Amino acid sequence: DAGVIQSPRHEVTEMGQEVTLRCKPISGHNSLFWYRQTMMRGLELLIYFNNNVPIDDSGMPEDRFSAKMPNASFSTLKIQPSEPRDSAVYFCASGTANQPQHFGDGTRLSIL
Amino acid sequence: KQEVTQIPAALSVPEGENLVLNCSFTDSAIYNLQWFRQDPGKGLTSLLLIQSSQREQTSGRLNASLDKSSGRSTLYIAASQPGDSATYLCAVRSTGNQFYFGTGTSLTVIP
């Protein structure tokens, strides 16, 4: 299995631009998680899906952030418009009930 | 709100030493607790998952314990090796299906 695949690995863009992060979970996993990691705040859960349905989005910082999971093999996290304080590493993880989460290698996002 | 604390924030030990990493949480209403390691520039790798009904889990040189009533978990690493150098994070899944991570312990094992 290829594991959780995230793209792009790095993204540098100017503030105000739309940013789309992509994630392909491990086949057979029915839960998908989006996290953000910064030095200041550590690792924060933004949103998670179960069977493609958003279960908890209370960690999404504001309306500029949105996430979708149109099918079991793909999810996106979108930021529009982006701001410098959104700069962070964004991780996607997938799993099943009672089993460990498997993380992707992350997208390092820099907003100038 | 659940708070997860890891102490110490950083630890440096000589190769071969046994060591203990600590994780504490404020709300005992948890579903499970998980220990991860994170290497620089990488995502998290799951090490051990302990369900709320369990007291400990073992994998190779790693042993994790859970005392839900006191809100504590420890990760014991036996005979440490330089390859164990990484940041170790614990994460709590609450019964309300919220996930909370500690800020991690950065471990350096000196050859």
PDB file of N, CA and C in Angstrom, chain B:
ATOM      1  N   LYS B   1     -12.534  21.623  28.355  1.00  0.00           N
ATOM      2  CA  LYS B   1     -11.820  21.118  27.191  1.00  0.00           C
ATOM      3  C   LYS B   1     -10.625  20.276  27.643  1.00  0.00           C
ATOM      4  N   GLN B   2     -10.402  19.177  26.950  1.00  0.00           N
ATOM      5  CA  GLN B   2      -9.267  18.306  27.278  1.00  0.00           C
ATOM      6  C   GLN B   2      -7.949  19.016  27.028  1.00  0.00           C
ATOM      7  N   GLU B   3      -7.015  18.866  27.953  1.00  0.00           N
ATOM      8  CA  GLU B   3      -5.665  19.387  27.752  1.00  0.00           C
ATOM      9  C   GLU B   3      -4.678  18.234  27.910  1.00  0.00           C
ATOM     10  N   VAL B   4      -3.756  18.153  26.975  1.00  0.00           N
ATOM     11  CA  VAL B   4      -2.757  17.087  26.975  1.00  0.00           C
ATOM     12  C   VAL B   4      -1.377  17.717  27.133  1.00  0.00           C
ATOM     13  N   THR B   5      -0.642  17.238  28.115  1.00  0.00           N
ATOM     14  CA  THR B   5       0.662  17.822  28.442  1.00  0.00           C
ATOM     15  C   THR B   5       1.726  16.738  28.379  1.00  0.00           C
ATOM     16  N   GLN B   6       2.863  17.090  27.795  1.00  0.00           N
ATOM     17  CA  GLN B   6       3.972  16.150  27.752  1.00  0.00           C
ATOM     18  C   GLN B   6       5.202  16.763  28.407  1.00  0.00           C
ATOM     19  N   ILE B   7       5.778  15.991  29.297  1.00  0.00           N
ATOM     20  CA  ILE B   7       6.970  16.420  30.011  1.00  0.00           C
ATOM     21  C   ILE B   7       7.985  15.281  30.011  1.00  0.00           C
ATOM     22  N   PRO B   8       9.299  15.555  29.714  1.00  0.00           N
ATOM     23  CA  PRO B   8       9.829  16.893  29.415  1.00  0.00           C
ATOM     24  C   PRO B   8       9.607  17.288  27.958  1.00  0.00           C
ATOM     25  N   ALA B   9       9.868  18.529  27.635  1.00  0.00           N
ATOM     26  CA  ALA B   9       9.749  18.970  26.249  1.00  0.00           C
ATOM     27  C   ALA B   9      10.900  18.449  25.413  1.00  0.00           C
ATOM     28  N   ALA B  10      12.048  18.253  26.055  1.00  0.00           N
ATOM     29  CA  ALA B  10      13.220  17.724  25.344  1.00  0.00           C
ATOM     30  C   ALA B  10      13.997  16.845  26.297  1.00  0.00           C
ATOM     31  N   LEU B  11      14.642  15.834  25.704  1.00  0.00           N
ATOM     32  CA  LEU B  11      15.380  14.861  26.501  1.00  0.00           C
ATOM     33  C   LEU B  11      16.559  14.361  25.683  1.00  0.00           C
ATOM     34  N   SER B  12      17.716  14.299  26.341  1.00  0.00           N
ATOM     35  CA  SER B  12      18.923  13.817  25.675  1.00  0.00           C
ATOM     36  C   SER B  12      19.528  12.732  26.548  1.00  0.00           C
ATOM     37  N   VAL B  13      19.765  11.550  25.953  1.00  0.00           N
ATOM     38  CA  VAL B  13      20.272  10.424  26.735  1.00  0.00           C
ATOM     39  C   VAL B  13      21.370   9.725  25.951  1.00  0.00           C
ATOM     40  N   PRO B  14      22.281   9.039  26.630  1.00  0.00           N
ATOM     41  CA  PRO B  14      23.298   8.238  25.937  1.00  0.00           C
ATOM     42  C   PRO B  14      22.684   6.940  25.431  1.00  0.00           C
ATOM     43  N   GLU B  15      23.229   6.459  24.351  1.00  0.00           N
ATOM     44  CA  GLU B  15      22.763   5.211  23.751  1.00  0.00           C
ATOM     45  C   GLU B  15      22.775   4.075  24.783  1.00  0.00           C
ATOM     46  N   GLY B  16      21.741   3.244  24.725  1.00  0.00           N
ATOM     47  CA  GLY B  16      21.657   2.084  25.606  1.00  0.00           C
ATOM     48  C   GLY B  16      20.833   2.319  26.854  1.00  0.00           C
ATOM     49  N   GLU B  17      20.563   3.581  27.150  1.00  0.00           N
ATOM     50  CA  GLU B  17      19.808   3.890  28.364  1.00  0.00           C
ATOM     51  C   GLU B  17      18.320   3.599  28.169  1.00  0.00           C
ATOM     52  N   ASN B  18      17.668   3.163  29.245  1.00  0.00           N
ATOM     53  CA  ASN B  18      16.210   3.023  29.249  1.00  0.00           C
ATOM     54  C   ASN B  18      15.616   4.387  29.605  1.00  0.00           C
ATOM     55  N   LEU B  19      14.479   4.737  29.025  1.00  0.00           N
ATOM     56  CA  LEU B  19      13.907   6.045  29.308  1.00  0.00           C
ATOM     57  C   LEU B  19      12.379   5.998  29.310  1.00  0.00           C
ATOM     58  N   VAL B  20      11.812   7.000  29.956  1.00  0.00           N
ATOM     59  CA  VAL B  20      10.359   7.106  30.090  1.00  0.00           C
ATOM     60  C   VAL B  20       9.908   8.489  29.647  1.00  0.00           C
ATOM     61  N   LEU B  21       8.916   8.512  28.785  1.00  0.00           N
ATOM     62  CA  LEU B  21       8.284   9.763  28.365  1.00  0.00           C
ATOM     63  C   LEU B  21       6.894   9.816  28.990  1.00  0.00           C
ATOM     64  N   ASN B  22       6.501  11.011  29.398  1.00  0.00           N
ATOM     65  CA  ASN B  22       5.253  11.170  30.131  1.00  0.00           C
ATOM     66  C   ASN B  22       4.211  11.958  29.349  1.00  0.00           C
ATOM     67  N   CYS B  23       2.972  11.578  29.553  1.00  0.00           N
ATOM     68  CA  CYS B  23       1.839  12.264  28.935  1.00  0.00           C
ATOM     69  C   CYS B  23       0.737  12.330  29.977  1.00  0.00           C
ATOM     70  N   SER B  24       0.184  13.509  30.180  1.00  0.00           N
ATOM     71  CA  SER B  24      -0.933  13.629  31.111  1.00  0.00           C
ATOM     72  C   SER B  24      -2.104  14.323  30.431  1.00  0.00           C
ATOM     73  N   PHE B  25      -3.303  13.979  30.855  1.00  0.00           N
ATOM     74  CA  PHE B  25      -4.509  14.567  30.269  1.00  0.00           C
ATOM     75  C   PHE B  25      -5.491  14.905  31.379  1.00  0.00           C
ATOM     76  N   THR B  26      -6.314  15.902  31.148  1.00  0.00           N
ATOM     77  CA  THR B  26      -7.134  16.453  32.227  1.00  0.00           C
ATOM     78  C   THR B  26      -8.507  15.792  32.348  1.00  0.00           C
ATOM     79  N   ASP B  27      -9.004  15.210  31.292  1.00  0.00           N
ATOM     80  CA  ASP B  27     -10.342  14.608  31.317  1.00  0.00           C
ATOM     81  C   ASP B  27     -10.206  13.097  31.076  1.00  0.00           C
ATOM     82  N   SER B  28     -10.667  12.310  32.037  1.00  0.00           N
ATOM     83  CA  SER B  28     -10.484  10.858  31.935  1.00  0.00           C
ATOM     84  C   SER B  28     -11.505  10.180  31.014  1.00  0.00           C
ATOM     85  N   ALA B  29     -12.433  10.948  30.478  1.00  0.00           N
ATOM     86  CA  ALA B  29     -13.433  10.381  29.567  1.00  0.00           C
ATOM     87  C   ALA B  29     -12.828  10.234  28.166  1.00  0.00           C
ATOM     88  N   ILE B  30     -11.968   9.237  28.048  1.00  0.00           N
ATOM     89  CA  ILE B  30     -11.280   9.046  26.776  1.00  0.00           C
ATOM     90  C   ILE B  30     -11.704   7.733  26.145  1.00  0.00           C
ATOM     91  N   TYR B  31     -11.558   7.684  24.848  1.00  0.00           N
ATOM     92  CA  TYR B  31     -11.872   6.494  24.061  1.00  0.00           C
ATOM     93  C   TYR B  31     -10.607   5.655  23.881  1.00  0.00           C
ATOM     94  N   ASN B  32      -9.519   6.336  23.563  1.00  0.00           N
ATOM     95  CA  ASN B  32      -8.217   5.682  23.477  1.00  0.00           C
ATOM     96  C   ASN B  32      -7.112   6.717  23.546  1.00  0.00           C
ATOM     97  N   LEU B  33      -5.878   6.236  23.662  1.00  0.00           N
ATOM     98  CA  LEU B  33      -4.702   7.103  23.680  1.00  0.00           C
ATOM     99  C   LEU B  33      -3.677   6.480  22.742  1.00  0.00           C
ATOM    100  N   GLN B  34      -3.024   7.331  22.007  1.00  0.00           N
ATOM    101  CA  GLN B  34      -2.098   6.854  20.987  1.00  0.00           C
ATOM    102  C   GLN B  34      -0.756   7.573  21.127  1.00  0.00           C
ATOM    103  N   TRP B  35       0.322   6.819  20.944  1.00  0.00           N
ATOM    104  CA  TRP B  35       1.667   7.392  20.909  1.00  0.00           C
ATOM    105  C   TRP B  35       2.173   7.367  19.467  1.00  0.00           C
ATOM    106  N   PHE B  36       2.760   8.510  19.060  1.00  0.00           N
ATOM    107  CA  PHE B  36       3.318   8.660  17.715  1.00  0.00           C
ATOM    108  C   PHE B  36       4.774   9.093  17.826  1.00  0.00           C
ATOM    109  N   ARG B  37       5.531   8.847  16.766  1.00  0.00           N
ATOM    110  CA  ARG B  37       6.815   9.524  16.607  1.00  0.00           C
ATOM    111  C   ARG B  37       6.773  10.338  15.317  1.00  0.00           C
ATOM    112  N   GLN B  38       7.502  11.450  15.351  1.00  0.00           N
ATOM    113  CA  GLN B  38       7.587  12.303  14.178  1.00  0.00           C
ATOM    114  C   GLN B  38       9.040  12.619  13.898  1.00  0.00           C
ATOM    115  N   ASP B  39       9.492  12.263  12.712  1.00  0.00           N
ATOM    116  CA  ASP B  39      10.825  12.603  12.268  1.00  0.00           C
ATOM    117  C   ASP B  39      10.776  13.930  11.528  1.00  0.00           C
ATOM    118  N   PRO B  40      11.881  14.674  11.515  1.00  0.00           N
ATOM    119  CA  PRO B  40      11.882  16.009  10.887  1.00  0.00           C
ATOM    120  C   PRO B  40      11.378  15.963   9.453  1.00  0.00           C
ATOM    121  N   GLY B  41      10.464  16.853   9.111  1.00  0.00           N
ATOM    122  CA  GLY B  41       9.945  16.946   7.756  1.00  0.00           C
ATOM    123  C   GLY B  41       9.000  15.840   7.358  1.00  0.00           C
ATOM    124  N   LYS B  42       8.602  15.044   8.331  1.00  0.00           N
ATOM    125  CA  LYS B  42       7.732  13.902   8.033  1.00  0.00           C
ATOM    126  C   LYS B  42       6.427  13.983   8.807  1.00  0.00           C
ATOM    127  N   GLY B  43       5.487  13.129   8.424  1.00  0.00           N
ATOM    128  CA  GLY B  43       4.253  13.015   9.183  1.00  0.00           C
ATOM    129  C   GLY B  43       4.463  12.176  10.429  1.00  0.00           C
ATOM    130  N   LEU B  44       3.381  11.882  11.099  1.00  0.00           N
ATOM    131  CA  LEU B  44       3.446  11.103  12.337  1.00  0.00           C
ATOM    132  C   LEU B  44       3.331   9.611  12.025  1.00  0.00           C
ATOM    133  N   THR B  45       4.086   8.829  12.758  1.00  0.00           N
ATOM    134  CA  THR B  45       4.019   7.374  12.627  1.00  0.00           C
ATOM    135  C   THR B  45       3.466   6.817  13.922  1.00  0.00           C
ATOM    136  N   SER B  46       2.406   6.032  13.826  1.00  0.00           N
ATOM    137  CA  SER B  46       1.806   5.466  15.022  1.00  0.00           C
ATOM    138  C   SER B  46       2.712   4.399  15.627  1.00  0.00           C
ATOM    139  N   LEU B  47       2.880   4.472  16.934  1.00  0.00           N
ATOM    140  CA  LEU B  47       3.703   3.496  17.649  1.00  0.00           C
ATOM    141  C   LEU B  47       2.825   2.501  18.397  1.00  0.00           C
ATOM    142  N   LEU B  48       1.946   3.021  19.229  1.00  0.00           N
ATOM    143  CA  LEU B  48       1.097   2.168  20.055  1.00  0.00           C
ATOM    144  C   LEU B  48      -0.247   2.853  20.261  1.00  0.00           C
ATOM    145  N   LEU B  49      -1.285   2.038  20.283  1.00  0.00           N
ATOM    146  CA  LEU B  49      -2.639   2.525  20.555  1.00  0.00           C
ATOM    147  C   LEU B  49      -3.170   1.752  21.743  1.00  0.00           C
ATOM    148  N   ILE B  50      -3.624   2.473  22.772  1.00  0.00           N
ATOM    149  CA  ILE B  50      -4.183   1.825  23.961  1.00  0.00           C
ATOM    150  C   ILE B  50      -5.650   2.207  24.064  1.00  0.00           C
ATOM    151  N   GLN B  51      -6.513   1.209  24.080  1.00  0.00           N
ATOM    152  CA  GLN B  51      -7.942   1.471  24.276  1.00  0.00           C
ATOM    153  C   GLN B  51      -8.173   1.819  25.745  1.00  0.00           C
ATOM    154  N   SER B  52      -9.274   2.491  26.021  1.00  0.00           N
ATOM    155  CA  SER B  52      -9.532   2.965  27.387  1.00  0.00           C
ATOM    156  C   SER B  52      -9.663   1.814  28.383  1.00  0.00           C
ATOM    157  N   SER B  53     -10.010   0.635  27.904  1.00  0.00           N
ATOM    158  CA  SER B  53     -10.170  -0.518  28.794  1.00  0.00           C
ATOM    159  C   SER B  53      -8.853  -1.257  29.045  1.00  0.00           C
ATOM    160  N   GLN B  54      -7.795  -0.846  28.356  1.00  0.00           N
ATOM    161  CA  GLN B  54      -6.515  -1.531  28.485  1.00  0.00           C
ATOM    162  C   GLN B  54      -5.590  -0.777  29.413  1.00  0.00           C
ATOM    163  N   ARG B  55      -4.595  -1.503  29.942  1.00  0.00           N
ATOM    164  CA  ARG B  55      -3.635  -0.879  30.856  1.00  0.00           C
ATOM    165  C   ARG B  55      -2.297  -0.626  30.168  1.00  0.00           C
ATOM    166  N   GLU B  56      -1.966  -1.475  29.190  1.00  0.00           N
ATOM    167  CA  GLU B  56      -0.697  -1.280  28.521  1.00  0.00           C
ATOM    168  C   GLU B  56      -0.680  -1.986  27.167  1.00  0.00           C
ATOM    169  N   GLN B  57       0.276  -1.543  26.349  1.00  0.00           N
ATOM    170  CA  GLN B  57       0.527  -2.164  25.054  1.00  0.00           C
ATOM    171  C   GLN B  57       2.041  -2.223  24.859  1.00  0.00           C
ATOM    172  N   THR B  58       2.478  -3.276  24.178  1.00  0.00           N
ATOM    173  CA  THR B  58       3.913  -3.455  23.966  1.00  0.00           C
ATOM    174  C   THR B  58       4.172  -3.728  22.495  1.00  0.00           C
ATOM    175  N   SER B  59       5.276  -3.157  22.023  1.00  0.00           N
ATOM    176  CA  SER B  59       5.734  -3.446  20.675  1.00  0.00           C
ATOM    177  C   SER B  59       7.247  -3.361  20.671  1.00  0.00           C
ATOM    178  N   GLY B  60       7.890  -4.507  20.589  1.00  0.00           N
ATOM    179  CA  GLY B  60       9.354  -4.527  20.588  1.00  0.00           C
ATOM    180  C   GLY B  60       9.929  -3.906  21.847  1.00  0.00           C
ATOM    181  N   ARG B  61      10.765  -2.881  21.664  1.00  0.00           N
ATOM    182  CA  ARG B  61      11.392  -2.218  22.825  1.00  0.00           C
ATOM    183  C   ARG B  61      10.492  -1.144  23.451  1.00  0.00           C
ATOM    184  N   LEU B  62       9.302  -0.992  22.932  1.00  0.00           N
ATOM    185  CA  LEU B  62       8.395   0.044  23.424  1.00  0.00           C
ATOM    186  C   LEU B  62       7.288  -0.566  24.278  1.00  0.00           C
ATOM    187  N   ASN B  63       6.984   0.130  25.362  1.00  0.00           N
ATOM    188  CA  ASN B  63       5.865  -0.261  26.206  1.00  0.00           C
ATOM    189  C   ASN B  63       5.130   0.998  26.634  1.00  0.00           C
ATOM    190  N   ALA B  64       3.831   1.030  26.383  1.00  0.00           N
ATOM    191  CA  ALA B  64       3.022   2.173  26.787  1.00  0.00           C
ATOM    192  C   ALA B  64       2.019   1.723  27.831  1.00  0.00           C
ATOM    193  N   SER B  65       1.877   2.539  28.865  1.00  0.00           N
ATOM    194  CA  SER B  65       0.905   2.242  29.908  1.00  0.00           C
ATOM    195  C   SER B  65      -0.143   3.336  29.957  1.00  0.00           C
ATOM    196  N   LEU B  66      -1.281   2.999  30.505  1.00  0.00           N
ATOM    197  CA  LEU B  66      -2.370   3.967  30.632  1.00  0.00           C
ATOM    198  C   LEU B  66      -3.016   3.827  31.998  1.00  0.00           C
ATOM    199  N   ASP B  67      -3.085   4.943  32.733  1.00  0.00           N
ATOM    200  CA  ASP B  67      -3.825   5.008  33.982  1.00  0.00           C
ATOM    201  C   ASP B  67      -4.886   6.087  33.793  1.00  0.00           C
ATOM    202  N   LYS B  68      -6.058   5.652  33.378  1.00  0.00           N
ATOM    203  CA  LYS B  68      -7.100   6.611  33.017  1.00  0.00           C
ATOM    204  C   LYS B  68      -7.555   7.433  34.210  1.00  0.00           C
ATOM    205  N   SER B  69      -7.641   6.801  35.370  1.00  0.00           N
ATOM    206  CA  SER B  69      -8.174   7.496  36.538  1.00  0.00           C
ATOM    207  C   SER B  69      -7.282   8.656  36.968  1.00  0.00           C
ATOM    208  N   SER B  70      -5.976   8.495  36.791  1.00  0.00           N
ATOM    209  CA  SER B  70      -5.067   9.571  37.175  1.00  0.00           C
ATOM    210  C   SER B  70      -4.709  10.462  35.990  1.00  0.00           C
ATOM    211  N   GLY B  71      -5.206  10.114  34.799  1.00  0.00           N
ATOM    212  CA  GLY B  71      -4.946  10.927  33.612  1.00  0.00           C
ATOM    213  C   GLY B  71      -3.498  10.893  33.164  1.00  0.00           C
ATOM    214  N   ARG B  72      -2.897   9.696  33.193  1.00  0.00           N
ATOM    215  CA  ARG B  72      -1.485   9.604  32.825  1.00  0.00           C
ATOM    216  C   ARG B  72      -1.223   8.422  31.895  1.00  0.00           C
ATOM    217  N   SER B  73      -0.240   8.655  31.032  1.00  0.00           N
ATOM    218  CA  SER B  73       0.289   7.578  30.204  1.00  0.00           C
ATOM    219  C   SER B  73       1.793   7.733  30.138  1.00  0.00           C
ATOM    220  N   THR B  74       2.508   6.619  30.067  1.00  0.00           N
ATOM    221  CA  THR B  74       3.954   6.666  29.904  1.00  0.00           C
ATOM    222  C   THR B  74       4.345   5.803  28.712  1.00  0.00           C
ATOM    223  N   LEU B  75       5.396   6.243  28.055  1.00  0.00           N
ATOM    224  CA  LEU B  75       6.010   5.461  26.981  1.00  0.00           C
ATOM    225  C   LEU B  75       7.410   5.105  27.445  1.00  0.00           C
ATOM    226  N   TYR B  76       7.649   3.811  27.583  1.00  0.00           N
ATOM    227  CA  TYR B  76       8.940   3.309  28.032  1.00  0.00           C
ATOM    228  C   TYR B  76       9.698   2.797  26.814  1.00  0.00           C
ATOM    229  N   ILE B  77      10.926   3.287  26.659  1.00  0.00           N
ATOM    230  CA  ILE B  77      11.785   2.821  25.565  1.00  0.00           C
ATOM    231  C   ILE B  77      12.991   2.133  26.189  1.00  0.00           C
ATOM    232  N   ALA B  78      13.156   0.876  25.885  1.00  0.00           N
ATOM    233  CA  ALA B  78      14.266   0.105  26.444  1.00  0.00           C
ATOM    234  C   ALA B  78      15.475   0.160  25.509  1.00  0.00           C
ATOM    235  N   ALA B  79      16.631   0.176  26.121  1.00  0.00           N
ATOM    236  CA  ALA B  79      17.895   0.100  25.364  1.00  0.00           C
ATOM    237  C   ALA B  79      17.882   1.061  24.175  1.00  0.00           C
ATOM    238  N   SER B  80      17.809   2.337  24.461  1.00  0.00           N
ATOM    239  CA  SER B  80      17.643   3.339  23.409  1.00  0.00           C
ATOM    240  C   SER B  80      18.781   3.295  22.380  1.00  0.00           C
ATOM    241  N   GLN B  81      18.421   3.669  21.145  1.00  0.00           N
ATOM    242  CA  GLN B  81      19.356   3.673  20.029  1.00  0.00           C
ATOM    243  C   GLN B  81      19.303   5.046  19.342  1.00  0.00           C
ATOM    244  N   PRO B  82      20.371   5.431  18.645  1.00  0.00           N
ATOM    245  CA  PRO B  82      20.345   6.721  17.938  1.00  0.00           C
ATOM    246  C   PRO B  82      19.158   6.856  16.984  1.00  0.00           C
ATOM    247  N   GLY B  83      18.720   5.749  16.405  1.00  0.00           N
ATOM    248  CA  GLY B  83      17.566   5.773  15.501  1.00  0.00           C
ATOM    249  C   GLY B  83      16.256   6.088  16.192  1.00  0.00           C
ATOM    250  N   ASP B  84      16.260   6.085  17.512  1.00  0.00           N
ATOM    251  CA  ASP B  84      15.059   6.450  18.264  1.00  0.00           C
ATOM    252  C   ASP B  84      14.906   7.966  18.359  1.00  0.00           C
ATOM    253  N   SER B  85      15.925   8.702  17.955  1.00  0.00           N
ATOM    254  CA  SER B  85      15.871  10.164  18.026  1.00  0.00           C
ATOM    255  C   SER B  85      14.743  10.682  17.132  1.00  0.00           C
ATOM    256  N   ALA B  86      13.823  11.402  17.743  1.00  0.00           N
ATOM    257  CA  ALA B  86      12.636  11.914  17.052  1.00  0.00           C
ATOM    258  C   ALA B  86      11.823  12.686  18.072  1.00  0.00           C
ATOM    259  N   THR B  87      10.710  13.255  17.618  1.00  0.00           N
ATOM    260  CA  THR B  87       9.754  13.856  18.544  1.00  0.00           C
ATOM    261  C   THR B  87       8.626  12.854  18.768  1.00  0.00           C
ATOM    262  N   TYR B  88       8.278  12.654  20.031  1.00  0.00           N
ATOM    263  CA  TYR B  88       7.241  11.703  20.397  1.00  0.00           C
ATOM    264  C   TYR B  88       6.022  12.473  20.891  1.00  0.00           C
ATOM    265  N   LEU B  89       4.877  12.155  20.304  1.00  0.00           N
ATOM    266  CA  LEU B  89       3.629  12.828  20.673  1.00  0.00           C
ATOM    267  C   LEU B  89       2.605  11.812  21.176  1.00  0.00           C
ATOM    268  N   CYS B  90       1.842  12.247  22.157  1.00  0.00           N
ATOM    269  CA  CYS B  90       0.705  11.429  22.561  1.00  0.00           C
ATOM    270  C   CYS B  90      -0.570  12.148  22.137  1.00  0.00           C
ATOM    271  N   ALA B  91      -1.600  11.380  21.862  1.00  0.00           N
ATOM    272  CA  ALA B  91      -2.867  11.931  21.399  1.00  0.00           C
ATOM    273  C   ALA B  91      -4.005  11.198  22.090  1.00  0.00           C
ATOM    274  N   VAL B  92      -4.971  11.962  22.530  1.00  0.00           N
ATOM    275  CA  VAL B  92      -6.130  11.409  23.219  1.00  0.00           C
ATOM    276  C   VAL B  92      -7.361  11.568  22.341  1.00  0.00           C
ATOM    277  N   ARG B  93      -8.105  10.496  22.229  1.00  0.00           N
ATOM    278  CA  ARG B  93      -9.407  10.577  21.559  1.00  0.00           C
ATOM    279  C   ARG B  93     -10.470  10.523  22.647  1.00  0.00           C
ATOM    280  N   SER B  94     -11.244  11.598  22.746  1.00  0.00           N
ATOM    281  CA  SER B  94     -12.247  11.654  23.808  1.00  0.00           C
ATOM    282  C   SER B  94     -13.468  10.831  23.419  1.00  0.00           C
ATOM    283  N   THR B  95     -14.313  10.578  24.417  1.00  0.00           N
ATOM    284  CA  THR B  95     -15.535   9.833  24.138  1.00  0.00           C
ATOM    285  C   THR B  95     -16.482  10.622  23.252  1.00  0.00           C
ATOM    286  N   GLY B  96     -16.262  11.909  23.147  1.00  0.00           N
ATOM    287  CA  GLY B  96     -17.040  12.739  22.239  1.00  0.00           C
ATOM    288  C   GLY B  96     -16.439  12.813  20.849  1.00  0.00           C
ATOM    289  N   ASN B  97     -15.469  11.938  20.596  1.00  0.00           N
ATOM    290  CA  ASN B  97     -14.806  11.882  19.284  1.00  0.00           C
ATOM    291  C   ASN B  97     -14.054  13.157  18.933  1.00  0.00           C
ATOM    292  N   GLN B  98     -13.503  13.795  19.942  1.00  0.00           N
ATOM    293  CA  GLN B  98     -12.563  14.883  19.715  1.00  0.00           C
ATOM    294  C   GLN B  98     -11.140  14.319  19.847  1.00  0.00           C
ATOM    295  N   PHE B  99     -10.213  14.925  19.142  1.00  0.00           N
ATOM    296  CA  PHE B  99      -8.823  14.477  19.189  1.00  0.00           C
ATOM    297  C   PHE B  99      -7.945  15.592  19.728  1.00  0.00           C
ATOM    298  N   TYR B 100      -7.087  15.261  20.698  1.00  0.00           N
ATOM    299  CA  TYR B 100      -6.217  16.246  21.313  1.00  0.00           C
ATOM    300  C   TYR B 100      -4.790  15.704  21.360  1.00  0.00           C
ATOM    301  N   PHE B 101      -3.863  16.536  20.891  1.00  0.00           N
ATOM    302  CA  PHE B 101      -2.467  16.148  20.852  1.00  0.00           C
ATOM    303  C   PHE B 101      -1.662  16.921  21.893  1.00  0.00           C
ATOM    304  N   GLY B 102      -0.650  16.263  22.459  1.00  0.00           N
ATOM    305  CA  GLY B 102       0.326  16.968  23.257  1.00  0.00           C
ATOM    306  C   GLY B 102       1.311  17.682  22.340  1.00  0.00           C
ATOM    307  N   THR B 103       2.161  18.500  22.923  1.00  0.00           N
ATOM    308  CA  THR B 103       3.126  19.265  22.133  1.00  0.00           C
ATOM    309  C   THR B 103       4.407  18.487  21.862  1.00  0.00           C
ATOM    310  N   GLY B 104       4.514  17.303  22.475  1.00  0.00           N
ATOM    311  CA  GLY B 104       5.614  16.424  22.119  1.00  0.00           C
ATOM    312  C   GLY B 104       6.836  16.520  23.010  1.00  0.00           C
ATOM    313  N   THR B 105       7.629  15.457  23.007  1.00  0.00           N
ATOM    314  CA  THR B 105       8.934  15.415  23.652  1.00  0.00           C
ATOM    315  C   THR B 105       9.967  15.126  22.571  1.00  0.00           C
ATOM    316  N   SER B 106      10.933  16.016  22.455  1.00  0.00           N
ATOM    317  CA  SER B 106      11.999  15.841  21.475  1.00  0.00           C
ATOM    318  C   SER B 106      13.111  15.010  22.101  1.00  0.00           C
ATOM    319  N   LEU B 107      13.343  13.830  21.570  1.00  0.00           N
ATOM    320  CA  LEU B 107      14.323  12.898  22.119  1.00  0.00           C
ATOM    321  C   LEU B 107      15.577  12.846  21.247  1.00  0.00           C
ATOM    322  N   THR B 108      16.719  12.969  21.890  1.00  0.00           N
ATOM    323  CA  THR B 108      18.002  12.787  21.209  1.00  0.00           C
ATOM    324  C   THR B 108      18.757  11.680  21.918  1.00  0.00           C
ATOM    325  N   VAL B 109      19.134  10.646  21.179  1.00  0.00           N
ATOM    326  CA  VAL B 109      19.930   9.564  21.731  1.00  0.00           C
ATOM    327  C   VAL B 109      21.349   9.707  21.189  1.00  0.00           C
ATOM    328  N   ILE B 110      22.283   9.893  22.102  1.00  0.00           N
ATOM    329  CA  ILE B 110      23.666  10.197  21.730  1.00  0.00           C
ATOM    330  C   ILE B 110      24.475   8.913  21.586  1.00  0.00           C
ATOM    331  N   PRO B 111      25.107   8.733  20.426  1.00  0.00           N
ATOM    332  CA  PRO B 111      25.884   7.476  20.221  1.00  0.00           C
ATOM    333  C   PRO B 111      27.067   7.384  21.188  1.00  0.00           C
TER     334      PRO B 111
END
